[in-house]
Amino acid sequence: MRRRVGLVWLILLLAVGSVMAEVVAIQAGRLIDGSGAPPLRDAVLLIEGGIIRAVGRDVKIPAEARIIDLSRHTVLPGFIDAHTHLTGRIIGEGENWQDAAVRDLPQEDAIRGVRNAWLTLQAGFTTVRNVGSNDFSDVALRNMIRAGVVPGPRMLVAGHSLGITGGHCDTNGYVPGLFEPSILRGVVNGADEIRAAIRAQVKYGADLIKTCATGGVLSEGDAVGVQQYTLEELRALVDEAHLRERKVAAHAHGNEGIKAALRAGVDSIEHGSILDDEAIDLFLQRGVYLVPTMMAFEAVERQAADGTLTGLRQEKALFIGPKSRDSFRRAVAAGVNIALGSDAGVFAHGTQGHEFTLMVENGLEPMKAIMAGTSVAAALLGLSDEVGRLAPGLAADVVAVSGDPLEDISVLERVEFVMQSGRVLRSGGNPVADGRFRASDGSLVRVPGL
C-alpha cells in the first residue's frame, strides 16, 4: 500500500512538472525585441516554463509545443512603467491626495491597488516601479502579487516618499497638530533624519527610495520649481540609499533642484520639467535617466482648463506643462537616457500606453520610444537580466498589437495580447478567463471590478 501511494505521488509530481515546463511557440508576424534591433518578420518565440528559450526566424517548433498564432500582429516585450502610483485614489480627478492620506486606511489603498494592478497588466505593462504610497500599501500589493494571491505587474516599490517639512512630500494645509507626519512617513530634515527614514523604508520593504527634490503641482503651499532639500541633504540621502543597495528616484521640476539631485548622484529624475544646458550636460556625464511622465502633464493641464484643479494647483499646472514638453524635446535631442514613466494615479490606470504616443509626438523616434518602455526602463530598474527584451533566458513577458508601432505608435494604446511569465492574461483584446485568476493554491478568484 505504501509503495502504491508513493507511486501515485511520483506520477502527480511528474504531471505537475510537465505543466510547469509547458512549451509554447508564439508565431509572430512582426517581432520587435526591445533592443533597438530591426524588426523580424515571420519569427518564432519559443517559451518553456515561463522563460524565453529561443527567438528568431529559423527556430524549430517542437511537436509538443502549444502554438499561439500572432502572425497578423506585432509582438513586443511586456511594457514597463517606471513611475506609477497603483495604490490609492486617482489624485488628479478632483481628489486631494493630502486629504486622502488622512481619510483612507492603508488597507483601502491596497484593495484599490488590486484593481489598478489588473488594469495596468491588461494595458500590457507587465512590470512597474511604484514611486510613493501611504503606509506601505504598495509593499502589501507587491507581496500579494509575488505570492500569486492576486494578478498584477511585477512591482518595485518605494514606500513613503522622502521630503522636507512643508514640501511636496508633506501634507500641507492643516492646522498645527492635526496631522504631523513622522520619520516613518518620510517627512524628514537634515542628514540624520534622512538616513533614519531610509532605513525605516528599507526595513518595511522598499525596493527603492523616492525623494522630492523640488515642489510639485498637486501639493498645497509649495512653489512647483523651488529646490527643497539642500545639496548636502541630497548627498546624504543618496549615500544612505546606495549603501542599502537601493536606487534613488528624485521628483524634480525646477532647474536648480534638478541639478542638485544630479550632482548628489540620484539614479533618475522624475518629471524634469525645466532643464537648462548645464542640467542636460549633467544627465549625460552621469548617465542618469529622465522619466518624463508626459501623461501627467497632459492630465493636469486638462484638469486646470476645465476647473477640476483650482487655485494654486491650477496655476502650477498651467505654468509647468509647456515647459516640460520643451525640456523633453531638448533632452531627446541631446541623447539623454529616456525611460517611460506615466505617473498613473494622476489619471486613470490602464491607459499608460498613451505615454508612448506623447513621447513620439514630442520628438522621440518610435523605436526609441519602444525601448524607453522596455529595455531602457529595465536597465533603470536593474532588471535587464529578467525583463525588457525578447531574448533567451528572460521572462516570457509578451504583448501583441495589430498594426506597426514604427508607423503608428498609437497602436500601443490598444494591446490585444498579454503574457506574463508564460501565462496568457489577455487574448483577442479581452481579459482571459472572464476576470478570474488562478492563485498559487489552485483556487479561482475574481478580480474586483471586472
Short mmCIF file of C-alpha atoms in Angstrom, two decimals:
data_model
loop_
_atom_site.label_atom_id
_atom_site.label_comp_id
_atom_site.label_asym_id
_atom_site.label_seq_id
_atom_site.Cartn_x
_atom_site.Cartn_y
_atom_site.Cartn_z
CA MET A 1 0.00 0.00 0.00
CA ARG A 2 2.80 2.42 0.95
CA ARG A 3 4.55 1.62 -2.35
CA ARG A 4 1.35 2.36 -4.30
CA VAL A 5 0.88 5.72 -2.55
CA GLY A 6 4.50 6.60 -3.33
CA LEU A 7 3.95 5.74 -6.99
CA VAL A 8 0.83 7.92 -7.12
CA TRP A 9 2.79 10.86 -5.66
CA LEU A 10 5.56 10.34 -8.22
CA ILE A 11 3.06 10.39 -11.07
CA LEU A 12 1.46 13.56 -9.69
CA LEU A 13 4.84 15.27 -9.32
CA LEU A 14 5.78 14.37 -12.88
CA ALA A 15 2.44 15.69 -14.11
CA VAL A 16 2.88 18.97 -12.24
CA GLY A 17 6.42 19.27 -13.60
CA SER A 18 5.21 18.79 -17.16
CA VAL A 19 2.61 21.53 -16.72
CA MET A 20 5.14 23.92 -15.23
CA ALA A 21 7.53 23.25 -18.12
CA GLU A 22 4.90 23.61 -20.85
CA VAL A 23 6.44 24.52 -24.20
CA VAL A 24 4.75 27.37 -26.06
CA ALA A 25 5.60 28.68 -29.51
CA ILE A 26 4.40 32.15 -30.49
CA GLN A 27 4.27 32.76 -34.23
CA ALA A 28 4.85 36.49 -34.72
CA GLY A 29 4.05 38.32 -37.92
CA ARG A 30 6.42 41.07 -36.83
CA LEU A 31 8.69 40.87 -33.79
CA ILE A 32 10.32 43.87 -32.09
CA ASP A 33 12.64 42.53 -29.40
CA GLY A 34 13.12 45.76 -27.42
CA SER A 35 16.86 46.02 -28.01
CA GLY A 36 16.61 48.51 -30.86
CA ALA A 37 17.38 45.87 -33.49
CA PRO A 38 15.31 45.95 -36.70
CA PRO A 39 12.01 44.04 -36.56
CA LEU A 40 11.93 40.40 -37.59
CA ARG A 41 9.21 39.19 -39.95
CA ASP A 42 7.61 35.78 -39.50
CA ALA A 43 9.56 34.98 -36.35
CA VAL A 44 9.05 32.36 -33.66
CA LEU A 45 9.30 32.92 -29.92
CA LEU A 46 9.85 29.64 -28.07
CA ILE A 47 8.90 29.58 -24.38
CA GLU A 48 9.36 26.86 -21.78
CA GLY A 49 8.37 27.08 -18.14
CA GLY A 50 7.64 30.79 -18.43
CA ILE A 51 11.13 31.57 -19.77
CA ILE A 52 12.10 32.50 -23.33
CA ARG A 53 14.27 29.75 -24.80
CA ALA A 54 14.74 30.89 -28.40
CA VAL A 55 13.85 33.78 -30.72
CA GLY A 56 14.27 34.00 -34.47
CA ARG A 57 13.09 33.14 -37.94
CA ASP A 58 14.72 29.71 -38.02
CA VAL A 59 13.55 28.42 -34.63
CA LYS A 60 12.19 24.88 -34.89
CA ILE A 61 8.88 24.32 -33.14
CA PRO A 62 8.83 21.10 -31.06
CA ALA A 63 5.99 18.70 -31.77
CA GLU A 64 4.67 19.01 -28.21
CA ALA A 65 4.55 22.81 -28.25
CA ARG A 66 1.30 24.71 -27.85
CA ILE A 67 1.16 27.22 -30.70
CA ILE A 68 -0.15 30.77 -30.28
CA ASP A 69 -0.81 32.33 -33.66
CA LEU A 70 0.06 36.04 -33.67
CA SER A 71 1.07 36.02 -37.32
CA ARG A 72 -1.09 39.07 -38.01
CA HIS A 73 0.28 41.04 -35.08
CA THR A 74 3.37 42.86 -33.91
CA VAL A 75 4.88 41.09 -30.90
CA LEU A 76 6.90 43.06 -28.33
CA PRO A 77 8.30 42.65 -24.81
CA GLY A 78 5.94 43.38 -21.94
CA PHE A 79 5.94 47.10 -21.26
CA ILE A 80 7.49 48.73 -18.19
CA ASP A 81 6.13 51.84 -16.47
CA ALA A 82 8.84 53.38 -14.28
CA HIS A 83 6.53 55.84 -12.50
CA THR A 84 3.19 54.69 -11.10
CA HIS A 85 1.03 55.14 -8.02
CA LEU A 86 -1.08 51.98 -8.08
CA THR A 87 -2.46 52.22 -4.57
CA GLY A 88 -4.93 54.88 -3.52
CA ARG A 89 -7.27 57.26 -5.30
CA ILE A 90 -6.91 58.93 -8.70
CA ILE A 91 -5.36 62.04 -7.22
CA GLY A 92 -5.92 64.42 -10.11
CA GLU A 93 -9.62 63.89 -10.71
CA GLY A 94 -10.96 66.23 -8.06
CA GLU A 95 -9.12 64.31 -5.33
CA ASN A 96 -6.59 65.90 -2.99
CA TRP A 97 -4.05 63.24 -2.10
CA GLN A 98 -3.27 65.03 1.15
CA ASP A 99 -6.90 64.69 2.25
CA ALA A 100 -6.89 61.06 1.17
CA ALA A 101 -3.85 60.44 3.38
CA VAL A 102 -5.98 61.49 6.35
CA ARG A 103 -9.23 59.75 5.36
CA ASP A 104 -8.20 56.46 3.81
CA LEU A 105 -6.98 53.34 5.54
CA PRO A 106 -3.90 51.70 4.01
CA GLN A 107 -6.00 48.56 3.58
CA GLU A 108 -8.37 50.54 1.36
CA ASP A 109 -5.43 51.82 -0.67
CA ALA A 110 -4.11 48.29 -1.15
CA ILE A 111 -7.51 46.99 -2.25
CA ARG A 112 -7.83 49.81 -4.78
CA GLY A 113 -4.38 48.77 -5.91
CA VAL A 114 -5.59 45.28 -6.78
CA ARG A 115 -7.95 46.68 -9.39
CA ASN A 116 -5.39 49.20 -10.64
CA ALA A 117 -2.76 46.49 -10.96
CA TRP A 118 -5.11 44.39 -13.08
CA LEU A 119 -5.94 47.33 -15.36
CA THR A 120 -2.24 48.08 -15.73
CA LEU A 121 -1.50 44.49 -16.65
CA GLN A 122 -4.30 44.45 -19.20
CA ALA A 123 -2.72 47.50 -20.87
CA GLY A 124 0.41 45.45 -21.49
CA PHE A 125 2.51 46.75 -18.58
CA THR A 126 3.93 43.62 -17.01
CA THR A 127 6.42 45.47 -14.77
CA VAL A 128 6.12 48.76 -12.88
CA ARG A 129 8.11 50.90 -10.46
CA ASN A 130 5.72 52.35 -7.88
CA VAL A 131 7.16 55.61 -6.57
CA GLY A 132 5.22 56.54 -3.48
CA SER A 133 2.28 55.36 -1.38
CA ASN A 134 0.80 55.73 2.09
CA ASP A 135 1.58 53.34 4.95
CA PHE A 136 3.31 50.74 2.77
CA SER A 137 0.16 49.79 0.88
CA ASP A 138 2.36 49.32 -2.20
CA VAL A 139 4.53 46.84 -0.28
CA ALA A 140 1.41 44.84 0.58
CA LEU A 141 0.24 44.85 -3.04
CA ARG A 142 3.66 43.82 -4.33
CA ASN A 143 3.85 40.98 -1.83
CA MET A 144 0.42 39.63 -2.76
CA ILE A 145 1.26 39.75 -6.46
CA ARG A 146 4.53 37.92 -5.84
CA ALA A 147 2.70 35.30 -3.76
CA GLY A 148 0.21 34.69 -6.57
CA VAL A 149 -2.77 35.80 -4.48
CA VAL A 150 -3.79 38.49 -7.00
CA PRO A 151 -2.66 39.22 -10.56
CA GLY A 152 -0.62 42.27 -11.37
CA PRO A 153 2.57 43.58 -12.87
CA ARG A 154 5.94 42.75 -11.40
CA MET A 155 6.48 45.60 -8.90
CA LEU A 156 9.35 47.54 -7.41
CA VAL A 157 8.06 49.85 -4.68
CA ALA A 158 9.30 52.90 -2.79
CA GLY A 159 7.02 53.01 0.25
CA HIS A 160 6.81 56.60 1.51
CA SER A 161 8.46 59.39 -0.47
CA LEU A 162 11.03 61.43 1.47
CA GLY A 163 10.81 65.22 1.63
CA ILE A 164 11.16 68.33 3.77
CA THR A 165 8.65 69.72 6.24
CA GLY A 166 6.16 71.77 4.23
CA GLY A 167 7.33 70.38 0.90
CA HIS A 168 5.75 68.34 -1.87
CA CYS A 169 6.05 65.10 0.10
CA ASP A 170 4.42 66.61 3.20
CA THR A 171 0.70 67.04 3.93
CA ASN A 172 0.17 70.80 3.97
CA GLY A 173 -2.85 72.96 4.72
CA TYR A 174 -3.98 71.58 8.09
CA VAL A 175 -3.97 73.32 11.46
CA PRO A 176 -0.89 72.53 13.59
CA GLY A 177 -1.09 69.23 15.42
CA LEU A 178 -3.90 67.73 13.32
CA PHE A 179 -1.68 65.68 11.06
CA GLU A 180 2.06 65.76 11.64
CA PRO A 181 3.96 63.17 9.58
CA SER A 182 6.81 61.31 11.25
CA ILE A 183 10.17 59.92 10.20
CA LEU A 184 8.40 56.69 9.26
CA ARG A 185 6.17 58.63 6.84
CA GLY A 186 9.22 60.24 5.24
CA VAL A 187 8.89 63.91 6.21
CA VAL A 188 12.44 64.47 7.40
CA ASN A 189 15.04 67.23 7.63
CA GLY A 190 18.80 67.02 7.95
CA ALA A 191 21.16 64.16 7.22
CA ASP A 192 20.48 62.16 10.38
CA GLU A 193 16.69 62.14 9.99
CA ILE A 194 17.05 61.35 6.28
CA ARG A 195 19.26 58.34 6.98
CA ALA A 196 16.87 57.11 9.68
CA ALA A 197 13.91 57.43 7.30
CA ILE A 198 15.67 55.48 4.56
CA ARG A 199 16.49 52.70 7.00
CA ALA A 200 12.83 52.58 8.01
CA GLN A 201 11.62 52.40 4.40
CA VAL A 202 14.04 49.56 3.69
CA LYS A 203 13.05 47.79 6.92
CA TYR A 204 9.41 47.72 5.84
CA GLY A 205 10.03 46.57 2.29
CA ALA A 206 11.06 49.44 -0.03
CA ASP A 207 12.91 48.35 -3.18
CA LEU A 208 14.00 51.92 -3.98
CA ILE A 209 13.95 55.37 -2.41
CA LYS A 210 11.83 58.22 -3.78
CA THR A 211 12.57 61.80 -2.78
CA CYS A 212 11.04 65.17 -3.53
CA ALA A 213 13.89 67.45 -4.60
CA THR A 214 11.56 70.30 -5.60
CA GLY A 215 7.98 71.43 -5.19
CA GLY A 216 5.14 69.79 -7.10
CA VAL A 217 1.93 70.53 -8.97
CA LEU A 218 -0.71 68.74 -6.88
CA SER A 219 0.58 69.65 -3.42
CA GLU A 220 -0.64 72.66 -1.47
CA GLY A 221 1.52 75.55 -0.37
CA ASP A 222 4.78 74.95 -2.22
CA ALA A 223 6.10 76.51 -5.44
CA VAL A 224 6.40 73.94 -8.20
CA GLY A 225 10.01 74.56 -9.18
CA VAL A 226 11.72 75.58 -5.95
CA GLN A 227 14.53 73.36 -4.64
CA GLN A 228 13.59 71.73 -1.33
CA TYR A 229 16.39 69.56 0.03
CA THR A 230 19.85 71.17 0.15
CA LEU A 231 22.69 69.61 -1.80
CA GLU A 232 24.19 68.31 1.45
CA GLU A 233 20.90 66.66 2.43
CA LEU A 234 20.54 65.11 -1.02
CA ARG A 235 24.07 63.73 -0.86
CA ALA A 236 23.33 62.12 2.50
CA LEU A 237 20.12 60.67 1.07
CA VAL A 238 21.83 59.17 -1.97
CA ASP A 239 24.74 57.88 0.09
CA GLU A 240 22.46 56.09 2.55
CA ALA A 241 20.20 54.66 -0.16
CA HIS A 242 23.12 53.33 -2.19
CA LEU A 243 24.67 51.93 0.99
CA ARG A 244 21.42 49.95 1.37
CA GLU A 245 21.64 48.93 -2.32
CA ARG A 246 18.59 50.98 -3.23
CA LYS A 247 18.37 53.28 -6.24
CA VAL A 248 17.06 56.83 -5.85
CA ALA A 249 14.28 58.41 -7.91
CA ALA A 250 14.07 62.19 -7.49
CA HIS A 251 10.85 64.07 -8.15
CA ALA A 252 12.15 67.35 -9.59
CA HIS A 253 10.56 70.10 -11.68
CA GLY A 254 12.78 73.15 -11.19
CA ASN A 255 16.17 73.53 -12.80
CA GLU A 256 18.22 74.18 -9.65
CA GLY A 257 16.66 71.27 -7.77
CA ILE A 258 17.25 69.00 -10.76
CA LYS A 259 20.92 69.96 -10.89
CA ALA A 260 21.34 69.48 -7.15
CA ALA A 261 19.81 66.00 -7.40
CA LEU A 262 22.06 65.14 -10.34
CA ARG A 263 25.16 66.36 -8.51
CA ALA A 264 24.13 64.31 -5.47
CA GLY A 265 24.11 61.13 -7.59
CA VAL A 266 20.45 60.16 -7.97
CA ASP A 267 19.63 57.42 -10.46
CA SER A 268 16.63 59.05 -12.14
CA ILE A 269 14.91 62.40 -12.39
CA GLU A 270 11.11 62.18 -12.39
CA HIS A 271 9.35 64.85 -14.49
CA GLY A 272 12.42 67.03 -15.25
CA SER A 273 10.24 69.95 -16.29
CA ILE A 274 12.75 72.81 -16.52
CA LEU A 275 16.17 71.89 -17.92
CA ASP A 276 18.99 74.20 -18.94
CA ASP A 277 22.15 73.21 -20.84
CA GLU A 278 24.07 72.56 -17.63
CA ALA A 279 21.38 70.18 -16.38
CA ILE A 280 21.40 68.27 -19.66
CA ASP A 281 25.21 68.02 -19.52
CA LEU A 282 24.94 66.57 -16.01
CA PHE A 283 22.45 63.95 -17.25
CA LEU A 284 24.89 62.92 -19.96
CA GLN A 285 28.00 62.95 -17.78
CA ARG A 286 26.43 60.81 -15.08
CA GLY A 287 24.23 58.52 -17.19
CA VAL A 288 21.11 59.47 -15.24
CA TYR A 289 17.67 58.59 -16.62
CA LEU A 290 14.89 61.08 -17.31
CA VAL A 291 11.41 59.72 -16.58
CA PRO A 292 9.23 62.36 -18.29
CA THR A 293 5.66 61.50 -17.13
CA MET A 294 4.13 63.33 -20.08
CA MET A 295 0.67 61.93 -19.44
CA ALA A 296 0.66 63.55 -16.01
CA PHE A 297 1.30 66.98 -17.51
CA GLU A 298 -1.40 66.42 -20.13
CA ALA A 299 -3.82 65.37 -17.38
CA VAL A 300 -3.20 68.29 -15.01
CA GLU A 301 -3.35 70.83 -17.84
CA ARG A 302 -6.73 69.40 -18.85
CA GLN A 303 -7.93 69.46 -15.25
CA ALA A 304 -6.72 73.04 -14.85
CA ALA A 305 -8.52 74.11 -18.01
CA ASP A 306 -11.85 72.52 -17.05
CA GLY A 307 -11.74 73.77 -13.45
CA THR A 308 -11.15 70.41 -11.77
CA LEU A 309 -7.97 71.94 -10.38
CA THR A 310 -8.35 75.37 -8.82
CA GLY A 311 -6.27 77.96 -7.03
CA LEU A 312 -2.54 77.38 -6.65
CA ARG A 313 -2.67 73.88 -8.11
CA GLN A 314 -4.38 75.22 -11.24
CA GLU A 315 -1.74 77.95 -11.61
CA LYS A 316 1.10 75.47 -11.23
CA ALA A 317 -0.35 73.05 -13.78
CA LEU A 318 -0.74 75.73 -16.45
CA PHE A 319 2.75 77.07 -15.76
CA ILE A 320 4.71 73.83 -15.83
CA GLY A 321 3.06 71.86 -18.68
CA PRO A 322 4.53 73.76 -21.67
CA LYS A 323 7.95 73.91 -20.03
CA SER A 324 8.00 70.16 -19.54
CA ARG A 325 7.46 69.48 -23.24
CA ASP A 326 10.18 71.91 -24.26
CA SER A 327 12.64 70.34 -21.81
CA PHE A 328 11.77 66.84 -23.01
CA ARG A 329 12.46 67.78 -26.63
CA ARG A 330 15.82 69.28 -25.66
CA ALA A 331 16.75 66.19 -23.63
CA VAL A 332 15.86 63.91 -26.53
CA ALA A 333 17.92 65.96 -28.98
CA ALA A 334 20.91 65.78 -26.63
CA GLY A 335 20.70 61.99 -26.20
CA VAL A 336 19.64 61.79 -22.55
CA ASN A 337 18.53 58.31 -21.40
CA ILE A 338 14.71 58.29 -21.52
CA ALA A 339 12.74 55.69 -19.53
CA LEU A 340 8.97 55.55 -19.87
CA GLY A 341 7.08 56.62 -16.78
CA SER A 342 3.49 57.82 -16.85
CA ASP A 343 2.58 58.90 -13.28
CA ALA A 344 -0.55 56.75 -13.46
CA GLY A 345 -2.64 57.67 -10.45
CA VAL A 346 -2.76 61.28 -11.56
CA PHE A 347 -5.06 59.87 -14.26
CA ALA A 348 -6.83 56.55 -14.77
CA HIS A 349 -4.82 53.35 -14.60
CA GLY A 350 -4.69 51.09 -17.63
CA THR A 351 -4.26 53.96 -20.10
CA GLN A 352 -0.47 54.28 -19.86
CA GLY A 353 0.11 53.24 -23.48
CA HIS A 354 -0.63 56.84 -24.39
CA GLU A 355 2.77 57.78 -22.92
CA PHE A 356 4.40 56.18 -25.99
CA THR A 357 2.33 58.45 -28.23
CA LEU A 358 3.17 61.62 -26.33
CA MET A 359 6.89 60.86 -26.37
CA VAL A 360 6.86 60.37 -30.14
CA GLU A 361 4.76 63.50 -30.68
CA ASN A 362 7.45 65.41 -28.79
CA GLY A 363 10.46 64.21 -30.73
CA LEU A 364 11.41 60.68 -29.66
CA GLU A 365 11.77 58.20 -32.52
CA PRO A 366 9.23 55.34 -32.39
CA MET A 367 11.87 52.64 -31.88
CA LYS A 368 13.48 54.64 -29.08
CA ALA A 369 10.06 55.16 -27.50
CA ILE A 370 9.55 51.39 -27.53
CA MET A 371 12.98 50.93 -25.95
CA ALA A 372 12.11 53.57 -23.33
CA GLY A 373 9.18 51.38 -22.28
CA THR A 374 11.09 48.08 -22.43
CA SER A 375 14.88 47.64 -22.34
CA VAL A 376 15.82 51.14 -21.15
CA ALA A 377 13.27 51.08 -18.34
CA ALA A 378 14.50 47.60 -17.39
CA ALA A 379 18.05 48.96 -17.12
CA LEU A 380 16.86 51.78 -14.85
CA LEU A 381 15.08 49.28 -12.61
CA GLY A 382 18.11 46.98 -12.52
CA LEU A 383 16.10 44.21 -14.18
CA SER A 384 17.87 43.85 -17.54
CA ASP A 385 18.64 40.19 -16.83
CA GLU A 386 14.95 39.46 -16.22
CA VAL A 387 12.70 41.60 -18.42
CA GLY A 388 12.63 44.29 -21.09
CA ARG A 389 13.66 42.28 -24.14
CA LEU A 390 12.55 39.22 -26.06
CA ALA A 391 15.74 37.26 -25.57
CA PRO A 392 16.69 33.77 -24.37
CA GLY A 393 16.82 33.44 -20.60
CA LEU A 394 14.45 36.33 -19.85
CA ALA A 395 10.91 36.09 -18.52
CA ALA A 396 8.27 35.42 -21.14
CA ASP A 397 6.56 38.80 -20.77
CA VAL A 398 4.98 39.39 -24.17
CA VAL A 399 2.45 41.79 -25.67
CA ALA A 400 0.97 41.97 -29.14
CA VAL A 401 -0.84 44.67 -31.09
CA SER A 402 -2.41 44.99 -34.51
CA GLY A 403 -0.51 47.24 -36.87
CA ASP A 404 3.04 48.51 -36.91
CA PRO A 405 4.06 50.78 -34.00
CA LEU A 406 7.01 52.07 -36.01
CA GLU A 407 4.50 53.56 -38.43
CA ASP A 408 1.75 54.41 -35.92
CA ILE A 409 2.93 54.42 -32.31
CA SER A 410 -0.63 54.82 -31.04
CA VAL A 411 -1.33 51.12 -31.70
CA LEU A 412 0.49 50.51 -28.40
CA GLU A 413 -2.52 52.08 -26.69
CA ARG A 414 -4.65 49.14 -27.89
CA VAL A 415 -2.97 45.97 -26.66
CA GLU A 416 -4.67 42.76 -27.79
CA PHE A 417 -2.50 40.08 -26.19
CA VAL A 418 -0.66 39.96 -22.86
CA MET A 419 1.51 37.18 -21.47
CA GLN A 420 3.36 37.43 -18.17
CA SER A 421 5.98 34.80 -17.31
CA GLY A 422 4.38 32.46 -19.82
CA ARG A 423 0.80 32.90 -18.56
CA VAL A 424 -1.70 34.40 -21.01
CA LEU A 425 -3.75 37.13 -19.31
CA ARG A 426 -5.27 38.85 -22.33
CA SER A 427 -6.17 37.46 -25.73
CA GLY A 428 -8.20 38.83 -28.61
CA GLY A 429 -8.38 42.17 -26.83
CA ASN A 430 -10.19 40.67 -23.82
CA PRO A 431 -9.16 39.54 -20.32
CA VAL A 432 -8.62 35.81 -20.11
CA ALA A 433 -10.92 33.57 -18.02
CA ASP A 434 -13.62 36.21 -17.51
CA GLY A 435 -11.59 38.17 -14.99
CA ARG A 436 -10.64 35.12 -12.94
CA PHE A 437 -7.15 34.32 -11.79
CA ARG A 438 -5.80 31.02 -10.54
CA ALA A 439 -4.00 31.63 -7.26
CA SER A 440 -0.97 29.66 -6.11
CA ASP A 441 -3.20 27.28 -4.10
CA GLY A 442 -5.14 26.41 -7.26
CA SER A 443 -8.32 28.29 -6.37
CA LEU A 444 -10.03 30.65 -8.79
CA VAL A 445 -10.59 34.20 -7.59
CA ARG A 446 -12.43 37.01 -9.32
CA VAL A 447 -10.62 40.28 -9.79
CA PRO A 448 -12.60 43.12 -8.17
CA GLY A 449 -14.32 45.47 -10.57
CA LEU A 450 -14.24 43.19 -13.63
#
